[in-house]
Amino acid sequence: MNQTTTTAPASLQGLVAVVTGGAKGIGFGIARELAEAGCRIALWDFDEAALREAEETLSSEGVDVKTFKVDVSAVEEVEAAVARLLASHARIDILVNNAGIGGDRLVSKMDLAFWRRVIEVNLDSQFICAKAVLPQMAENRFGRIINIGSRAWLGNRGQAAYAASKGAVVSLTRSLALEYARKGITVNAIAPGIVETPLFETLTDEVRQNLHKTVPMERIGQPQDIGRAVRFFAEPGSSYVTGQLLYVCGGRSLGGPSV
Ligand code: NAD
């Protein structure tokens, strides 16, 4: 029998985790959760001010954190960040492809440039970052890639580009999982529902209340909820789980009367 042998670490302690779009929102919550599990953290984000703030906060909590100003949709910038991280940490064990932008616009009002930017940031970036870290993961015969999708991939009025980008994230995840299944690398995806991030706080009370009612659990998710799911996929012990999509949405993917 052709059995793949891996040199998987025993725990998350000391592993190096990259979180894209990690300077705020869900990404920051994911970074904090992985740090709590003992990971060393690298935040890749293009918002320099938010990166500084995130670094200060995590450092004050005793986290080993490095920040990189990177546009994750730009190949050269991502490759440079990988080279710098490998120079200082010698390994990259976990990649969380979290950076993303919204894209609320009806198709009738959407031009090709708008469509392309959403696809570029939400989808191309996941391909670019995965491709940049995979050779080193394959060499180590260990790696975890976790792609952040969205419940919206099921289809949302006024979000065609966003939903399409997140649908493609699911296909990318499944295909990568198959390509790397024999190399000790798992690739999984998470589909968050509505999560409380800086964007959510800008909504009016009325809109927030209405959104609340669309969640069967009648609560809005927290970045930590997504972080916990990421932690599960990242664990070395989750080695037999690959190519999967996990909804973290308070039951909102189930349909039913309250949706
Ligand atoms: P956010 O806007 O609060 O944070 C996104 C982060 O990504 C920011 O720090 C931003 O600077 C960074 N970023 C964006 N484009 C980038 C680029 N090209 N290069 C580098 N950094 C970039 O958003 P969020 O709500 O935390 O969303 C995070 C992820 O979760 C996204 O992929 C989003 O689609 C997904 N998601 C969010 C929700 C939600 O309700 N908030 C629901 C489902 C899915």
mmCIF file of C-alpha atoms and ligand atoms in Angstrom:
data_model
loop_
_atom_site.group_PDB
_atom_site.id
_atom_site.type_symbol
_atom_site.label_atom_id
_atom_site.label_comp_id
_atom_site.label_asym_id
_atom_site.label_seq_id
_atom_site.Cartn_x
_atom_site.Cartn_y
_atom_site.Cartn_z
ATOM 1 C CA MET A 1 0.000 0.000 0.000
ATOM 2 C CA ASN A 2 1.261 3.472 -0.845
ATOM 3 C CA GLN A 3 1.120 5.150 2.573
ATOM 4 C CA THR A 4 2.121 8.823 2.820
ATOM 5 C CA THR A 5 4.516 9.474 5.692
ATOM 6 C CA THR A 6 4.484 12.917 7.251
ATOM 7 C CA THR A 7 6.574 14.605 9.875
ATOM 8 C CA ALA A 8 3.594 16.338 11.441
ATOM 9 C CA PRO A 9 4.224 18.398 14.566
ATOM 10 C CA ALA A 10 2.531 17.290 17.791
ATOM 11 C CA SER A 11 0.641 20.532 18.422
ATOM 12 C CA LEU A 12 0.219 24.113 17.251
ATOM 13 C CA GLN A 13 2.877 25.287 19.711
ATOM 14 C CA GLY A 14 5.574 27.271 17.877
ATOM 15 C CA LEU A 15 4.097 26.760 14.415
ATOM 16 C CA VAL A 16 4.251 29.725 12.045
ATOM 17 C CA ALA A 17 0.873 30.978 10.863
ATOM 18 C CA VAL A 18 0.275 33.609 8.202
ATOM 19 C CA VAL A 19 -3.071 35.404 8.374
ATOM 20 C CA THR A 20 -3.854 37.591 5.382
ATOM 21 C CA GLY A 21 -6.036 40.615 6.062
ATOM 22 C CA GLY A 22 -5.094 39.974 9.674
ATOM 23 C CA ALA A 23 -4.812 43.582 10.803
ATOM 24 C CA LYS A 24 -8.471 43.847 11.762
ATOM 25 C CA GLY A 25 -11.893 42.234 11.757
ATOM 26 C CA ILE A 26 -12.150 38.478 11.343
ATOM 27 C CA GLY A 27 -8.460 38.115 10.444
ATOM 28 C CA PHE A 28 -7.379 39.712 13.697
ATOM 29 C CA GLY A 29 -9.720 37.378 15.610
ATOM 30 C CA ILE A 30 -8.214 34.388 13.803
ATOM 31 C CA ALA A 31 -4.680 35.562 14.595
ATOM 32 C CA ARG A 32 -5.529 35.953 18.268
ATOM 33 C CA GLU A 33 -7.049 32.478 18.446
ATOM 34 C CA LEU A 34 -4.033 30.855 16.746
ATOM 35 C CA ALA A 35 -1.698 32.824 19.020
ATOM 36 C CA GLU A 36 -3.595 31.563 22.048
ATOM 37 C CA ALA A 37 -2.919 28.031 20.781
ATOM 38 C CA GLY A 38 0.812 28.824 20.717
ATOM 39 C CA CYS A 39 1.391 29.791 17.073
ATOM 40 C CA ARG A 40 3.857 32.440 15.982
ATOM 41 C CA ILE A 41 1.911 34.927 13.894
ATOM 42 C CA ALA A 42 2.624 36.793 10.660
ATOM 43 C CA LEU A 43 0.017 39.353 9.627
ATOM 44 C CA TRP A 44 -0.119 40.302 5.951
ATOM 45 C CA ASP A 45 -2.277 43.329 5.234
ATOM 46 C CA PHE A 46 -2.105 46.522 3.179
ATOM 47 C CA ASP A 47 -3.488 48.766 5.909
ATOM 48 C CA GLU A 48 -0.303 50.004 7.575
ATOM 49 C CA ALA A 49 -1.977 51.878 10.442
ATOM 50 C CA ALA A 50 -4.155 48.884 11.339
ATOM 51 C CA LEU A 51 -1.104 46.610 11.143
ATOM 52 C CA ARG A 52 0.758 48.794 13.648
ATOM 53 C CA GLU A 53 -2.183 48.756 16.022
ATOM 54 C CA ALA A 54 -2.626 44.981 15.694
ATOM 55 C CA GLU A 55 1.071 44.403 16.316
ATOM 56 C CA GLU A 56 1.009 46.584 19.437
ATOM 57 C CA THR A 57 -2.049 44.821 20.821
ATOM 58 C CA LEU A 58 -0.777 41.292 20.178
ATOM 59 C CA SER A 59 2.764 42.076 21.398
ATOM 60 C CA SER A 60 1.337 43.486 24.631
ATOM 61 C CA GLU A 61 -0.434 40.144 25.066
ATOM 62 C CA GLY A 62 2.913 38.355 24.730
ATOM 63 C CA VAL A 63 2.326 37.082 21.191
ATOM 64 C CA ASP A 64 5.265 36.488 18.856
ATOM 65 C CA VAL A 65 3.997 38.579 15.933
ATOM 66 C CA LYS A 66 5.500 39.986 12.738
ATOM 67 C CA THR A 67 3.670 42.304 10.364
ATOM 68 C CA PHE A 68 4.129 42.759 6.636
ATOM 69 C CA LYS A 69 2.583 45.444 4.458
ATOM 70 C CA VAL A 70 1.418 43.355 1.495
ATOM 71 C CA ASP A 71 -1.232 43.626 -1.188
ATOM 72 C CA VAL A 72 -2.130 39.953 -1.392
ATOM 73 C CA SER A 73 -3.382 40.323 -4.950
ATOM 74 C CA ALA A 74 0.142 41.266 -6.117
ATOM 75 C CA VAL A 75 2.383 38.259 -6.864
ATOM 76 C CA GLU A 76 5.732 40.025 -6.299
ATOM 77 C CA GLU A 77 4.647 41.473 -2.953
ATOM 78 C CA VAL A 78 3.470 38.075 -1.726
ATOM 79 C CA GLU A 79 6.643 36.342 -2.905
ATOM 80 C CA ALA A 80 8.760 38.983 -1.142
ATOM 81 C CA ALA A 81 6.785 38.492 2.092
ATOM 82 C CA VAL A 82 7.272 34.717 1.900
ATOM 83 C CA ALA A 83 11.023 35.170 1.394
ATOM 84 C CA ARG A 84 11.283 37.554 4.378
ATOM 85 C CA LEU A 85 9.284 35.253 6.628
ATOM 86 C CA LEU A 86 11.306 32.195 5.651
ATOM 87 C CA ALA A 87 14.512 34.165 6.282
ATOM 88 C CA SER A 88 13.465 34.940 9.856
ATOM 89 C CA HIS A 89 11.347 31.897 10.814
ATOM 90 C CA ALA A 90 12.613 29.205 8.393
ATOM 91 C CA ARG A 91 9.130 27.716 7.973
ATOM 92 C CA ILE A 92 5.505 28.513 7.215
ATOM 93 C CA ASP A 93 3.094 25.920 8.586
ATOM 94 C CA ILE A 94 -0.313 27.555 8.297
ATOM 95 C CA LEU A 95 -1.787 29.946 5.764
ATOM 96 C CA VAL A 96 -5.156 31.535 6.451
ATOM 97 C CA ASN A 97 -6.396 33.198 3.288
ATOM 98 C CA ASN A 98 -8.715 35.710 4.913
ATOM 99 C CA ALA A 99 -8.184 39.051 3.122
ATOM 100 C CA GLY A 100 -11.245 40.044 1.184
ATOM 101 C CA ILE A 101 -13.445 42.924 0.144
ATOM 102 C CA GLY A 102 -17.193 43.224 -0.100
ATOM 103 C CA GLY A 103 -18.899 44.009 -3.360
ATOM 104 C CA ASP A 104 -22.467 45.159 -2.979
ATOM 105 C CA ARG A 105 -23.769 46.154 -6.393
ATOM 106 C CA LEU A 106 -26.555 44.923 -8.645
ATOM 107 C CA VAL A 107 -25.332 43.374 -11.896
ATOM 108 C CA SER A 108 -27.196 46.075 -13.853
ATOM 109 C CA LYS A 109 -24.988 48.679 -12.145
ATOM 110 C CA MET A 110 -21.744 46.671 -12.126
ATOM 111 C CA ASP A 111 -18.979 47.258 -14.664
ATOM 112 C CA LEU A 112 -16.200 44.825 -15.529
ATOM 113 C CA ALA A 113 -13.570 46.738 -13.540
ATOM 114 C CA PHE A 114 -15.625 46.377 -10.344
ATOM 115 C CA TRP A 115 -16.209 42.671 -11.006
ATOM 116 C CA ARG A 116 -12.510 42.081 -11.664
ATOM 117 C CA ARG A 117 -11.300 43.835 -8.499
ATOM 118 C CA VAL A 118 -13.596 41.706 -6.306
ATOM 119 C CA ILE A 119 -12.402 38.510 -7.999
ATOM 120 C CA GLU A 120 -8.781 39.668 -7.824
ATOM 121 C CA VAL A 121 -8.821 40.368 -4.078
ATOM 122 C CA ASN A 122 -11.112 37.559 -2.938
ATOM 123 C CA LEU A 123 -10.044 34.763 -5.273
ATOM 124 C CA ASP A 124 -6.759 35.511 -7.086
ATOM 125 C CA SER A 125 -5.104 36.383 -3.763
ATOM 126 C CA GLN A 126 -5.912 32.943 -2.348
ATOM 127 C CA PHE A 127 -4.330 31.267 -5.376
ATOM 128 C CA ILE A 128 -1.307 33.597 -5.228
ATOM 129 C CA CYS A 129 -0.661 33.100 -1.492
ATOM 130 C CA ALA A 130 -1.225 29.340 -1.606
ATOM 131 C CA LYS A 131 1.107 28.948 -4.581
ATOM 132 C CA ALA A 132 3.779 30.980 -2.799
ATOM 133 C CA VAL A 133 3.801 28.883 0.408
ATOM 134 C CA LEU A 134 3.040 25.413 -0.951
ATOM 135 C CA PRO A 135 6.553 24.446 -2.162
ATOM 136 C CA GLN A 136 7.961 24.965 1.334
ATOM 137 C CA MET A 137 5.014 23.141 2.962
ATOM 138 C CA ALA A 138 5.457 20.245 0.549
ATOM 139 C CA GLU A 139 9.157 20.087 1.369
ATOM 140 C CA ASN A 140 8.285 19.907 5.101
ATOM 141 C CA ARG A 141 5.519 17.420 4.350
ATOM 142 C CA PHE A 142 3.250 19.442 6.592
ATOM 143 C CA GLY A 143 0.922 22.352 5.946
ATOM 144 C CA ARG A 144 -2.505 23.745 6.658
ATOM 145 C CA ILE A 145 -4.309 26.102 4.310
ATOM 146 C CA ILE A 146 -7.603 27.557 5.432
ATOM 147 C CA ASN A 147 -9.521 29.667 2.948
ATOM 148 C CA ILE A 148 -12.155 32.090 4.177
ATOM 149 C CA GLY A 149 -15.212 31.988 1.948
ATOM 150 C CA SER A 150 -18.697 33.193 2.792
ATOM 151 C CA ARG A 151 -22.203 31.852 3.202
ATOM 152 C CA ALA A 152 -22.953 34.305 0.381
ATOM 153 C CA TRP A 153 -21.488 31.795 -2.107
ATOM 154 C CA LEU A 154 -24.971 30.247 -2.101
ATOM 155 C CA GLY A 155 -26.099 33.390 -3.937
ATOM 156 C CA ASN A 156 -27.105 36.840 -2.745
ATOM 157 C CA ARG A 157 -29.071 39.514 -4.529
ATOM 158 C CA GLY A 158 -26.768 42.475 -5.178
ATOM 159 C CA GLN A 159 -23.610 40.453 -4.534
ATOM 160 C CA ALA A 160 -22.972 38.592 -7.794
ATOM 161 C CA ALA A 161 -19.233 39.306 -7.915
ATOM 162 C CA TYR A 162 -18.734 38.654 -4.203
ATOM 163 C CA ALA A 163 -20.791 35.431 -4.257
ATOM 164 C CA ALA A 164 -19.005 34.207 -7.403
ATOM 165 C CA SER A 165 -15.603 34.909 -5.855
ATOM 166 C CA LYS A 166 -16.571 32.965 -2.723
ATOM 167 C CA GLY A 167 -18.060 30.099 -4.753
ATOM 168 C CA ALA A 168 -14.769 29.808 -6.591
ATOM 169 C CA VAL A 169 -12.971 29.731 -3.235
ATOM 170 C CA VAL A 170 -14.832 26.469 -2.524
ATOM 171 C CA SER A 171 -13.727 24.978 -5.879
ATOM 172 C CA LEU A 172 -10.160 26.153 -5.384
ATOM 173 C CA THR A 173 -10.132 24.591 -1.904
ATOM 174 C CA ARG A 174 -11.381 21.232 -3.142
ATOM 175 C CA SER A 175 -8.932 21.133 -6.067
ATOM 176 C CA LEU A 176 -5.916 22.133 -3.966
ATOM 177 C CA ALA A 177 -6.903 19.549 -1.358
ATOM 178 C CA LEU A 178 -6.766 16.843 -4.031
ATOM 179 C CA GLU A 179 -3.459 18.056 -5.473
ATOM 180 C CA TYR A 180 -1.731 18.070 -2.051
ATOM 181 C CA ALA A 181 -3.509 15.178 -0.293
ATOM 182 C CA ARG A 182 -0.414 12.977 -0.412
ATOM 183 C CA LYS A 183 1.969 15.631 0.878
ATOM 184 C CA GLY A 184 0.796 16.128 4.461
ATOM 185 C CA ILE A 185 -1.031 19.309 3.511
ATOM 186 C CA THR A 186 -4.730 19.859 4.146
ATOM 187 C CA VAL A 187 -6.790 22.577 2.497
ATOM 188 C CA ASN A 188 -10.186 23.517 3.911
ATOM 189 C CA ALA A 189 -12.601 26.435 3.756
ATOM 190 C CA ILE A 190 -14.871 28.258 6.156
ATOM 191 C CA ALA A 191 -18.086 30.023 5.201
ATOM 192 C CA PRO A 192 -18.878 32.656 7.820
ATOM 193 C CA GLY A 193 -22.350 34.124 8.107
ATOM 194 C CA ILE A 194 -22.757 37.656 9.473
ATOM 195 C CA VAL A 195 -19.816 38.572 11.673
ATOM 196 C CA GLU A 196 -19.377 41.678 13.791
ATOM 197 C CA THR A 197 -16.456 43.571 12.255
ATOM 198 C CA PRO A 198 -15.783 47.325 11.855
ATOM 199 C CA LEU A 199 -18.030 47.284 8.792
ATOM 200 C CA PHE A 200 -20.980 45.894 10.763
ATOM 201 C CA GLU A 201 -20.628 48.647 13.350
ATOM 202 C CA THR A 202 -21.225 51.289 10.676
ATOM 203 C CA LEU A 203 -24.748 49.959 9.956
ATOM 204 C CA THR A 204 -27.812 51.658 11.431
ATOM 205 C CA ASP A 205 -29.588 50.086 14.411
ATOM 206 C CA GLU A 206 -32.530 49.224 12.188
ATOM 207 C CA VAL A 207 -30.399 47.378 9.627
ATOM 208 C CA ARG A 208 -28.562 45.570 12.416
ATOM 209 C CA GLN A 209 -31.829 44.444 14.018
ATOM 210 C CA ASN A 210 -33.133 43.184 10.674
ATOM 211 C CA LEU A 211 -29.939 41.239 10.062
ATOM 212 C CA HIS A 212 -30.174 39.780 13.535
ATOM 213 C CA LYS A 213 -33.559 38.296 12.680
ATOM 214 C CA THR A 214 -32.153 36.469 9.656
ATOM 215 C CA VAL A 215 -29.914 34.317 11.875
ATOM 216 C CA PRO A 216 -31.660 31.266 13.379
ATOM 217 C CA MET A 217 -29.573 31.643 16.541
ATOM 218 C CA GLU A 218 -30.526 35.350 16.648
ATOM 219 C CA ARG A 219 -27.017 36.486 17.343
ATOM 220 C CA ILE A 220 -24.336 37.987 15.166
ATOM 221 C CA GLY A 221 -21.093 36.011 14.937
ATOM 222 C CA GLN A 222 -17.856 37.220 16.496
ATOM 223 C CA PRO A 223 -14.392 37.020 14.884
ATOM 224 C CA GLN A 224 -13.524 34.502 17.598
ATOM 225 C CA ASP A 225 -16.235 32.137 16.292
ATOM 226 C CA ILE A 226 -14.369 31.993 12.987
ATOM 227 C CA GLY A 227 -11.033 31.774 14.801
ATOM 228 C CA ARG A 228 -12.131 28.634 16.624
ATOM 229 C CA ALA A 229 -13.073 26.913 13.374
ATOM 230 C CA VAL A 230 -9.733 27.905 11.855
ATOM 231 C CA ARG A 231 -7.968 26.479 14.887
ATOM 232 C CA PHE A 232 -9.699 23.144 14.371
ATOM 233 C CA PHE A 233 -8.552 22.898 10.747
ATOM 234 C CA ALA A 234 -5.047 24.094 11.692
ATOM 235 C CA GLU A 235 -4.498 21.481 14.406
ATOM 236 C CA PRO A 236 -1.978 18.806 13.365
ATOM 237 C CA GLY A 237 -4.501 16.262 14.706
ATOM 238 C CA SER A 238 -7.047 17.307 12.048
ATOM 239 C CA SER A 239 -4.885 15.584 9.440
ATOM 240 C CA TYR A 240 -7.677 13.428 7.964
ATOM 241 C CA VAL A 241 -9.927 16.391 7.131
ATOM 242 C CA THR A 242 -9.340 18.004 3.761
ATOM 243 C CA GLY A 243 -11.290 19.705 0.993
ATOM 244 C CA GLN A 244 -14.167 20.547 3.331
ATOM 245 C CA LEU A 245 -16.348 23.622 3.696
ATOM 246 C CA LEU A 246 -17.502 24.439 7.219
ATOM 247 C CA TYR A 247 -20.319 26.935 7.734
ATOM 248 C CA VAL A 248 -19.926 29.110 10.809
ATOM 249 C CA CYS A 249 -23.104 31.113 10.558
ATOM 250 C CA GLY A 250 -25.476 30.436 13.450
ATOM 251 C CA GLY A 251 -27.572 28.161 11.215
ATOM 252 C CA ARG A 252 -28.109 30.771 8.502
ATOM 253 C CA SER A 253 -27.077 28.321 5.746
ATOM 254 C CA LEU A 254 -29.988 26.029 6.631
ATOM 255 C CA GLY A 255 -32.775 28.137 5.181
ATOM 256 C CA GLY A 256 -36.091 27.858 7.028
ATOM 257 C CA PRO A 257 -38.643 30.383 8.189
ATOM 258 C CA SER A 258 -36.300 32.825 9.914
ATOM 259 C CA VAL A 259 -34.025 33.293 6.899
HETATM 260 P P1 NAD B 1 -12.526 43.692 7.121
HETATM 261 O O1 NAD B 1 -12.707 44.685 6.032
HETATM 262 O O2 NAD B 1 -12.910 44.069 8.531
HETATM 263 O O3 NAD B 1 -11.016 43.170 7.138
HETATM 264 C C1 NAD B 1 -10.393 42.752 5.949
HETATM 265 C C2 NAD B 1 -8.903 42.987 6.071
HETATM 266 O O4 NAD B 1 -8.311 42.602 4.831
HETATM 267 C C3 NAD B 1 -8.552 44.461 6.307
HETATM 268 O O5 NAD B 1 -7.595 44.589 7.338
HETATM 269 C C4 NAD B 1 -7.999 44.922 4.955
HETATM 270 O O6 NAD B 1 -7.033 45.949 5.067
HETATM 271 C C5 NAD B 1 -7.406 43.623 4.420
HETATM 272 N N1 NAD B 1 -7.304 43.588 2.965
HETATM 273 C C6 NAD B 1 -8.299 43.769 2.052
HETATM 274 N N2 NAD B 1 -7.795 43.665 0.803
HETATM 275 C C7 NAD B 1 -6.470 43.387 0.936
HETATM 276 C C8 NAD B 1 -5.411 43.182 0.012
HETATM 277 N N3 NAD B 1 -5.615 43.228 -1.313
HETATM 278 N N4 NAD B 1 -4.166 42.929 0.486
HETATM 279 C C9 NAD B 1 -3.952 42.891 1.828
HETATM 280 N N5 NAD B 1 -4.913 43.099 2.754
HETATM 281 C C10 NAD B 1 -6.157 43.339 2.307
HETATM 282 O O7 NAD B 1 -13.327 42.385 6.651
HETATM 283 P P2 NAD B 1 -13.848 41.150 7.504
HETATM 284 O O8 NAD B 1 -15.320 41.338 7.684
HETATM 285 O O9 NAD B 1 -13.002 40.888 8.660
HETATM 286 O O10 NAD B 1 -13.694 39.987 6.416
HETATM 287 C C11 NAD B 1 -12.623 39.044 6.427
HETATM 288 C C12 NAD B 1 -12.975 37.897 5.503
HETATM 289 O O11 NAD B 1 -14.179 37.261 5.947
HETATM 290 C C13 NAD B 1 -13.234 38.327 4.055
HETATM 291 O O12 NAD B 1 -12.713 37.354 3.172
HETATM 292 C C14 NAD B 1 -14.747 38.357 3.978
HETATM 293 O O13 NAD B 1 -15.210 38.172 2.665
HETATM 294 C C15 NAD B 1 -15.111 37.210 4.877
HETATM 295 N N6 NAD B 1 -16.484 37.277 5.413
HETATM 296 C C16 NAD B 1 -16.860 38.289 6.246
HETATM 297 C C17 NAD B 1 -18.169 38.308 6.747
HETATM 298 C C18 NAD B 1 -18.643 39.374 7.705
HETATM 299 O O14 NAD B 1 -19.841 39.379 8.041
HETATM 300 N N7 NAD B 1 -17.799 40.261 8.206
HETATM 301 C C19 NAD B 1 -19.061 37.310 6.365
HETATM 302 C C20 NAD B 1 -18.639 36.297 5.505
HETATM 303 C C21 NAD B 1 -17.335 36.288 5.037
#
